[in-house]
């Protein structure tokens, strides 16, 4: 029955979709302009400058990229996103600024001066000229005109800066001004900058032509301004405004959140009093460094994880075309206080609204988001309004005077650590109370003010008493709002029920605006929803509410709530449908009030979600969409909520494997919103042969095309069909890329476009990869599009999760393991749709952690995977196949446990694998036995370890080499395993004969590697070092067994390999040759008869060379001096020059190490003493 | 590959530098060496993960997880409080023309 109903509805919407309106009205873009992302993280990209090409495909963005504290200048083609480092600057560089024709790029460079130099790159020739000296800190370059560059210079040891001009024609530098100067900018004729003085900051205007200084009017905004930039036509000055102390460091400066504003330059020149500016970005976006280009405003914003360059229309986020009524409507549809502030400021600027009321509204919004500095500023601004006399009722003025003091006090509280009260703050609070008492204000207001201060002083019981004494009826609207919020703060959980009558009172208060009544009624409904009332109790509460209700709109809202609860409570579909019709009627009746309509629909939807009435939840959602006027900005919000609910429904069907139903719902989503996500899922389900929907899919797209409902989404739909059918042909991929890249991002679900492009480039990377070499361009583009998808889909968890995983894979495949682990870890913060997905993610992140030297994290992930498998096995019963599934995870757990030195755990995991007696392949067995043996050895189980190492050798004798490929980046060489096992066996052998035998096996393998070391993943130096070492260890074994002749011969062999090592590496002081020489000479002085002087010419030659190299060492450390002395002493002993040995100890340099390396000195001294005796 | 070579060199450096007299016992305990030799290979599993892990579309979560997204759609903001005549405000919450309203409504569908 339900299914038929849904199908009927879908059919209905197929016939009459509101999307038809989209063809005549672009509702998708009938909202605030959104920031368009230009650069992508994960590194910080900021401080941009634009070079405009002959056509838009040649527009270049120059910006600073900060990667691991290293700043570099980057260039990016704005259209293609292709990016490269500007290699002309060798060291760190930042603050790139292009001149007006885009041919010269000035930067602050740190290549030859760590303090910063001003350097200029000629773009065409790639030549760099630095124009400032090394004796000062030079920064903030800015172009005055095509030939003159300005910058700030601060001489070392001085505090004040100089504003300097550099003329490229005359090569002359001129100091224009001196002082605490910041934020200089120029437009050819004028320079403006900030000058900080004891009396406060001011803006200075310098007339380049007249060479005269003047002051500019203050800007009528809270906080401080910076980073001025002139528009291309010089009509506007764009700047950053730090409105609030957002980082709570007790000062408003460039470290706080910033907002972009602009003002007309001529108006500023003419202004004699503070001038108001137009707000262009929202407070919550934290944007800075505005750079107006010809058509767009480029800016750096800090949200979404990294600093990045974005762009907006020159007129900012509020569309230039919007009339006052549009802004009003957008304000009513706003979902954030920050958005409201932006719109109110636009109204103020564009329509010169200076009423007291608008100030009050701005103050209200700032207080709602706790922006106290701004609130204080506007309270002061309100007092300065000429129109204030209209409102100059004493009560009105008294309230804002009191509020001003309360906000100032709260600002002080904000600077204290949470829950900490200092004596100073208590003193300040008492002072404020005294000051308020000195005003002749009403007892009500005084009581409220004292309650407010007592909340800050954490005196809850006093606050409740004071609030209870208030007569709510007599309080002004904002006072009521404050009183209620104080109650909410101090009533603890057990007393929360006391809020119920207060909510009812606020929702019905006659002297509150109707929208406040609705807000409180809505909050009341949410409150009782959270208060553990069951459905019946809730209905009783609502009846109680209605008894006390006088407001028609509020009664209607409560009625809808009651009806919705009755619908949920109804036992059969028929009753539910009857109730639904009643609700729909009520909703329709109230559709003209945006706020009431929204509140009613939201409550109905939320209740249905809470009680899992998903069918009706979708009905209410669809109803909201259909009763909202498509020409109002609210329609976008209604479409958003509809999209969320319909997608949840469709994905719910997918999770239950009800693909036909999911298919229908996604089709409904396409028809209603043309969302690319709907297209993706609809096509994916339709093309999956097991769903048998191919014919339906084709028919649907024909119909959508015929009705012209697809628009640009057709490009995406075609692309996804091709990719699903054939994604292994690079030519096909290139064709799809070419089409998709032309698809504008101005479309619902645009993140899907970039996710698909990232995927295609990623696929290309995989298809064209050859061992370690890969297509770097495909890698960069895949990363770029994934990051764009992340930005565009940042509020879509499904897209975000897909992108995080893809990024994890992408960076793992190119060896960027730290980044890969980071991306995979982000993905792990979301849920898993099935066990296989969880295992895949944990396995992959563990691999990246391991390669990033974080084996403990790798072990944690694998053990979590094992736990998840075990819990499934527990619930489903242990069958053999499932148990075998554990083996790779046991192996990884054993291996990672070994890496973090948890040998017992490692042994236990290996033993579990071996106990399964599963055939995992000889090669895997050999590897596992080697690791197991190693763990046993480290756990001091020597006999068992020896047994296992011998088994490794036996297994390896049956194995052949396996070449490297894209998965196995290092070839498998059984001989390498034998080499290792023999080394360990030599260590574990007690008998010298056995030790020598194992070492000889190693030497044989190492000798066999000559000329083909790469095949064995070695290099020649390593091979020679191992050989030298093995020979020396054999020599020691011979010494132990008394075979002194063989000992000498082995040391000679070791010396030959050490000499080869020196010849190969060119390193005369390297550890291999040094240690071999020391060992050789040590044995020589111990057994002089075996080592007659000058019997080994290599030793003679290398010793002399090494001593000479030590002598010439530029800055010898204590260790170098000690090494040299040791070598000289041994050499002199061999030559029997005893006096000279003592003289070595007396050398100034050797005496010098007495203090810094006393133990080393003692060793040398005792050695000399021993030899002399 | 370079990394592996580097590790070998590093290993040797630390090994030799640590010796103060005759050579010490020879120990290999660098994890990268062991990784190349002693880490099991599970190509079937890894190839499957490799292919399945790459998404061309969204992950099919049953519910939207982004609180910001759902909050943004369903938020009702507190009022802007002013001292202006309340009656005006009461009027202004009730909007506007009925022109261009969508013709399709859920109620009609029933």
XYZ file of N, CA, C and O in Angstrom, chain B:
440
model
N 63.057 3.195 -3.379
C 64.329 2.469 -3.470
C 65.442 3.250 -2.776
O 66.200 2.717 -1.997
N 65.463 4.561 -3.061
C 66.493 5.409 -2.473
C 66.396 5.357 -0.963
O 67.384 5.352 -0.268
N 65.124 5.316 -0.503
C 64.913 5.312 0.936
C 65.564 4.080 1.559
O 66.229 4.160 2.575
N 65.401 2.973 0.868
C 65.946 1.727 1.375
C 67.467 1.802 1.455
O 68.071 1.443 2.460
N 68.060 2.340 0.400
C 69.516 2.484 0.394
C 69.982 3.384 1.514
O 70.948 3.115 2.210
N 69.231 4.441 1.676
C 69.595 5.398 2.701
C 69.571 4.737 4.077
O 70.441 4.932 4.904
N 68.536 3.924 4.257
C 68.400 3.260 5.559
C 69.570 2.319 5.805
O 70.114 2.261 6.893
N 69.979 1.628 4.762
C 71.144 0.745 4.924
C 72.359 1.538 5.381
O 73.075 1.160 6.298
N 72.545 2.676 4.732
C 73.700 3.501 5.078
C 73.589 3.992 6.508
O 74.537 3.963 7.276
N 72.364 4.411 6.845
C 72.121 4.931 8.171
C 72.418 3.862 9.215
O 73.053 4.103 10.235
N 71.984 2.671 8.867
C 72.177 1.546 9.763
C 73.661 1.315 10.013
O 74.108 1.188 11.131
N 74.404 1.356 8.924
C 75.839 1.113 9.035
C 76.501 2.214 9.833
O 77.352 1.973 10.674
N 76.049 3.450 9.579
C 76.644 4.584 10.264
C 76.496 4.422 11.766
O 77.451 4.501 12.512
N 75.243 4.149 12.169
C 75.011 4.073 13.610
C 75.737 2.874 14.204
O 76.258 2.930 15.301
N 75.813 1.838 13.425
C 76.432 0.613 13.892
C 77.927 0.794 14.140
O 78.452 0.444 15.178
N 78.571 1.427 13.175
C 80.027 1.572 13.277
C 80.412 2.651 14.267
O 81.348 2.526 15.007
N 79.625 3.745 14.227
C 79.983 4.862 15.090
C 79.863 4.472 16.556
O 80.521 5.013 17.416
N 78.973 3.520 16.801
C 78.743 3.134 18.185
C 79.923 2.346 18.774
O 80.063 2.226 19.969
N 80.789 1.792 17.908
C 81.892 0.954 18.398
C 82.992 1.811 19.009
O 83.415 2.773 18.408
N 83.462 1.432 20.207
C 84.547 2.185 20.816
C 85.852 1.414 20.781
O 86.924 1.978 20.947
N 85.780 0.100 20.623
C 87.029 -0.657 20.510
C 86.894 -1.633 19.351
O 86.535 -1.208 18.268
N 87.132 -2.893 19.610
C 86.990 -3.857 18.519
C 85.518 -3.967 18.126
O 84.642 -3.656 18.932
N 85.275 -4.445 16.930
C 83.885 -4.403 16.454
C 82.920 -5.141 17.366
O 83.240 -6.190 17.904
N 81.707 -4.535 17.483
C 80.656 -5.160 18.277
C 79.936 -6.212 17.447
O 80.137 -6.304 16.242
N 79.071 -6.950 18.162
C 78.280 -7.968 17.450
C 77.374 -7.272 16.435
O 76.836 -6.206 16.681
N 77.229 -7.929 15.342
C 76.537 -7.382 14.189
C 75.029 -7.587 14.321
O 74.557 -8.696 14.488
N 74.234 -6.516 14.346
C 72.788 -6.627 14.556
C 72.038 -5.901 13.438
O 72.390 -4.793 13.084
N 71.043 -6.563 12.907
C 70.149 -5.858 11.979
C 68.803 -5.698 12.670
O 68.166 -6.682 12.995
N 68.388 -4.492 12.956
C 67.056 -4.344 13.523
C 66.336 -3.138 12.942
O 65.449 -2.587 13.545
N 66.745 -2.736 11.779
C 66.055 -1.609 11.142
C 64.760 -2.085 10.507
O 64.752 -3.031 9.732
N 63.653 -1.399 10.830
C 62.367 -1.939 10.406
C 62.181 -1.926 8.900
O 61.475 -2.749 8.349
N 62.832 -0.985 8.227
C 62.604 -0.947 6.781
C 63.235 -2.158 6.104
O 62.686 -2.698 5.151
N 64.377 -2.574 6.622
C 65.009 -3.776 6.096
C 64.074 -4.952 6.333
O 63.754 -5.736 5.441
N 63.582 -5.013 7.565
C 62.697 -6.118 7.900
C 61.395 -6.045 7.102
O 60.829 -7.070 6.743
N 60.936 -4.814 6.834
C 59.683 -4.673 6.083
C 59.808 -5.299 4.713
O 58.934 -6.035 4.252
N 60.940 -4.987 4.056
C 61.131 -5.516 2.711
C 61.174 -7.031 2.727
O 60.722 -7.695 1.813
N 61.722 -7.579 3.816
C 61.935 -9.023 3.849
C 60.850 -9.794 4.576
O 60.547 -10.919 4.219
N 60.287 -9.187 5.605
C 59.496 -9.996 6.524
C 58.018 -9.642 6.573
O 57.284 -10.216 7.346
N 57.583 -8.699 5.756
C 56.163 -8.370 5.766
C 55.454 -9.222 4.718
O 55.876 -9.287 3.565
N 54.368 -9.872 5.158
C 53.658 -10.761 4.244
C 53.019 -10.009 3.085
O 52.747 -8.815 3.183
N 52.804 -10.711 1.988
C 52.132 -10.096 0.841
C 50.781 -10.765 0.659
O 50.693 -11.988 0.628
N 49.743 -9.971 0.495
C 48.379 -10.478 0.346
C 47.776 -9.831 -0.894
O 46.896 -8.968 -0.793
N 48.284 -10.195 -2.047
C 47.884 -9.481 -3.274
C 46.387 -9.517 -3.569
O 45.835 -8.509 -4.002
N 45.762 -10.643 -3.278
C 44.322 -10.741 -3.585
C 43.537 -9.695 -2.789
O 42.726 -8.942 -3.331
N 43.851 -9.661 -1.498
C 43.182 -8.715 -0.605
C 43.517 -7.275 -0.999
O 42.636 -6.422 -1.127
N 44.807 -7.020 -1.200
C 45.240 -5.653 -1.486
C 44.685 -5.164 -2.821
O 44.303 -4.002 -2.940
N 44.647 -6.045 -3.808
C 44.109 -5.630 -5.117
C 42.630 -5.293 -5.019
O 42.158 -4.349 -5.650
N 41.931 -6.059 -4.216
C 40.497 -5.788 -4.045
C 40.306 -4.444 -3.334
O 39.512 -3.605 -3.774
N 41.070 -4.227 -2.279
C 40.983 -2.944 -1.567
C 41.335 -1.793 -2.506
O 40.713 -0.742 -2.493
N 42.377 -2.018 -3.281
C 42.889 -0.989 -4.204
C 41.794 -0.567 -5.188
O 41.586 0.613 -5.450
N 41.072 -1.550 -5.701
C 40.027 -1.240 -6.688
C 38.783 -0.664 -6.020
O 38.220 0.323 -6.491
N 38.378 -1.254 -4.892
C 37.126 -0.818 -4.250
C 37.264 0.524 -3.548
O 36.267 1.196 -3.295
N 38.484 0.871 -3.169
C 38.679 2.067 -2.338
C 38.555 3.371 -3.075
O 38.499 4.437 -2.473
N 38.531 3.322 -4.393
C 38.488 4.559 -5.172
C 37.035 4.874 -5.539
O 36.373 4.088 -6.208
N 36.582 6.026 -5.085
C 35.161 6.384 -5.276
C 34.994 7.393 -6.406
O 35.668 8.407 -6.423
N 34.060 7.116 -7.295
C 33.729 8.129 -8.309
C 32.489 8.920 -7.880
O 32.125 9.905 -8.490
N 31.849 8.470 -6.837
C 30.676 9.156 -6.284
C 30.691 9.050 -4.769
O 31.655 8.554 -4.186
N 29.628 9.522 -4.129
C 29.624 9.576 -2.663
C 29.530 8.211 -1.986
O 29.113 7.234 -2.613
N 29.943 8.165 -0.727
C 29.771 6.949 0.085
C 28.298 6.892 0.502
O 27.731 7.907 0.927
N 27.696 5.728 0.365
C 26.240 5.634 0.559
C 25.845 5.514 2.028
O 25.254 4.515 2.456
N 26.147 6.562 2.813
C 25.696 6.546 4.209
C 24.173 6.618 4.243
O 23.571 7.353 3.457
N 23.613 5.943 5.215
C 22.158 5.937 5.326
C 21.647 7.337 5.675
O 20.642 7.792 5.155
N 22.356 8.032 6.533
C 21.913 9.370 6.985
C 22.998 10.407 6.711
O 24.181 10.092 6.787
N 22.558 11.613 6.438
C 23.507 12.726 6.309
C 24.125 12.991 7.678
O 23.421 13.140 8.668
N 25.471 13.018 7.703
C 26.155 13.155 8.988
C 26.492 14.600 9.327
O 26.851 14.911 10.449
N 26.465 15.461 8.313
C 26.918 16.830 8.548
C 25.893 17.600 9.369
O 24.823 17.947 8.885
N 26.256 17.861 10.617
C 25.353 18.610 11.492
C 25.186 20.027 10.961
O 24.110 20.605 11.036
N 26.279 20.540 10.400
C 26.233 21.914 9.905
C 25.164 22.018 8.815
O 24.413 22.974 8.746
N 25.155 20.991 7.963
C 24.225 21.030 6.841
C 22.785 20.943 7.342
O 21.930 21.730 6.949
N 22.540 19.967 8.227
C 21.168 19.817 8.705
C 20.779 21.010 9.576
O 19.672 21.522 9.470
N 21.736 21.470 10.412
C 21.429 22.636 11.242
C 21.086 23.828 10.381
O 20.170 24.585 10.676
N 21.851 23.999 9.314
C 21.653 25.166 8.471
C 20.252 25.126 7.849
O 19.581 26.147 7.733
N 19.789 23.952 7.474
C 18.468 23.865 6.861
C 17.358 24.068 7.882
O 16.325 24.652 7.572
N 17.564 23.601 9.103
C 16.449 23.573 10.066
C 16.577 24.593 11.203
O 15.877 24.496 12.194
N 17.502 25.531 11.049
C 17.700 26.512 12.121
C 16.622 27.594 12.111
O 16.239 28.086 11.054
N 16.173 27.927 13.309
C 15.307 29.107 13.461
C 16.067 30.071 14.376
O 16.410 29.716 15.498
N 16.381 31.248 13.856
C 17.213 32.182 14.615
C 16.399 32.989 15.615
O 15.204 33.215 15.423
N 17.093 33.397 16.657
C 16.470 34.295 17.639
C 16.224 35.659 16.978
O 16.849 36.012 15.976
N 15.366 36.404 17.592
C 14.893 37.664 17.009
C 15.896 38.801 17.199
O 16.749 38.735 18.071
N 15.765 39.818 16.370
C 16.498 41.069 16.606
C 15.582 41.944 17.452
O 14.449 42.226 17.043
N 16.085 42.331 18.607
C 15.218 43.074 19.527
C 15.409 44.570 19.362
O 16.539 45.062 19.384
N 14.267 45.258 19.177
C 14.326 46.720 19.035
C 13.215 47.321 19.883
O 12.290 46.624 20.313
N 13.295 48.633 20.047
C 12.267 49.312 20.834
C 11.160 49.858 19.946
O 10.258 50.535 20.407
N 11.274 49.573 18.638
C 10.310 50.122 17.697
C 8.902 49.602 17.974
O 8.751 48.562 18.611
N 7.905 50.326 17.457
C 6.511 49.894 17.639
C 6.375 48.417 17.254
O 6.718 48.031 16.153
N 5.863 47.643 18.140
C 5.800 46.218 17.894
C 4.810 45.839 16.806
O 4.996 44.862 16.106
N 3.794 46.642 16.693
C 2.784 46.293 15.698
C 3.357 46.203 14.296
O 2.968 45.367 13.501
N 4.290 47.115 13.999
C 4.935 47.086 12.688
C 5.632 45.756 12.467
O 5.541 45.143 11.417
N 6.360 45.345 13.512
C 7.111 44.087 13.391
C 6.174 42.908 13.173
O 6.449 42.003 12.419
N 5.052 42.981 13.871
C 4.095 41.873 13.734
C 3.627 41.751 12.294
O 3.501 40.663 11.760
N 3.422 42.882 11.683
C 2.992 42.843 10.292
C 4.086 42.268 9.388
O 3.836 41.473 8.508
N 5.322 42.700 9.668
C 6.400 42.377 8.718
C 6.762 40.894 8.696
O 7.411 40.442 7.774
N 6.392 40.164 9.710
C 6.723 38.733 9.659
C 5.826 38.001 8.678
O 6.099 36.887 8.280
N 4.713 38.657 8.330
C 3.802 37.989 7.398
C 4.066 38.489 5.995
O 3.903 39.669 5.707
N 4.479 37.602 5.202
C 5.002 37.996 3.891
C 4.045 37.612 2.812
O 3.303 36.666 2.968
N 4.331 37.905 1.916
C 4.480 38.949 0.964
C 3.512 38.633 -0.110
O 2.518 37.961 0.111
N 3.807 38.926 -1.313
C 2.871 38.611 -2.395
C 2.780 37.106 -2.641
O 3.691 36.346 -2.332
N 1.736 36.735 -3.201
C 1.491 35.338 -3.508
C 1.881 35.007 -4.947
O 1.731 33.878 -5.400
N 2.389 35.994 -5.587
C 2.693 35.888 -7.015
C 3.781 34.827 -7.242
O 4.680 34.664 -6.426
N 3.728 34.155 -8.331
C 4.737 33.170 -8.730
C 4.864 31.986 -7.791
O 5.895 31.336 -7.732
N 3.876 31.765 -6.982
C 3.985 30.592 -6.101
C 3.973 29.321 -6.967
O 3.357 29.308 -8.045
N 4.584 28.264 -6.517
C 4.587 27.048 -7.310
C 3.172 26.469 -7.392
O 2.395 26.573 -6.438
N 2.865 25.905 -8.468
C 1.514 25.397 -8.652
C 1.333 24.015 -8.033
O 0.229 23.561 -7.818
N 2.455 23.363 -7.763
C 2.353 21.995 -7.256
C 2.397 22.013 -5.745
O 3.275 22.580 -5.148
N 1.451 21.419 -5.139
C 1.467 21.352 -3.690
C 1.100 19.953 -3.241
O 0.270 19.283 -3.853
N 1.715 19.598 -2.165
C 1.528 18.245 -1.666
C 0.060 17.938 -1.404
O -0.435 16.857 -1.703
N -0.643 18.943 -0.843
C -2.044 18.705 -0.497
C -2.862 18.286 -1.706
O -3.748 17.447 -1.611
N -2.516 18.854 -2.839
C -3.263 18.510 -4.044
C -3.025 17.067 -4.469
O -3.825 16.480 -5.174
N -1.863 16.584 -4.040
C -1.486 15.240 -4.481
C -2.304 14.161 -3.794
O -2.315 13.020 -4.206
N -2.950 14.543 -2.716
C -3.666 13.523 -1.940
C -5.054 13.250 -2.527
O -5.830 14.157 -2.635
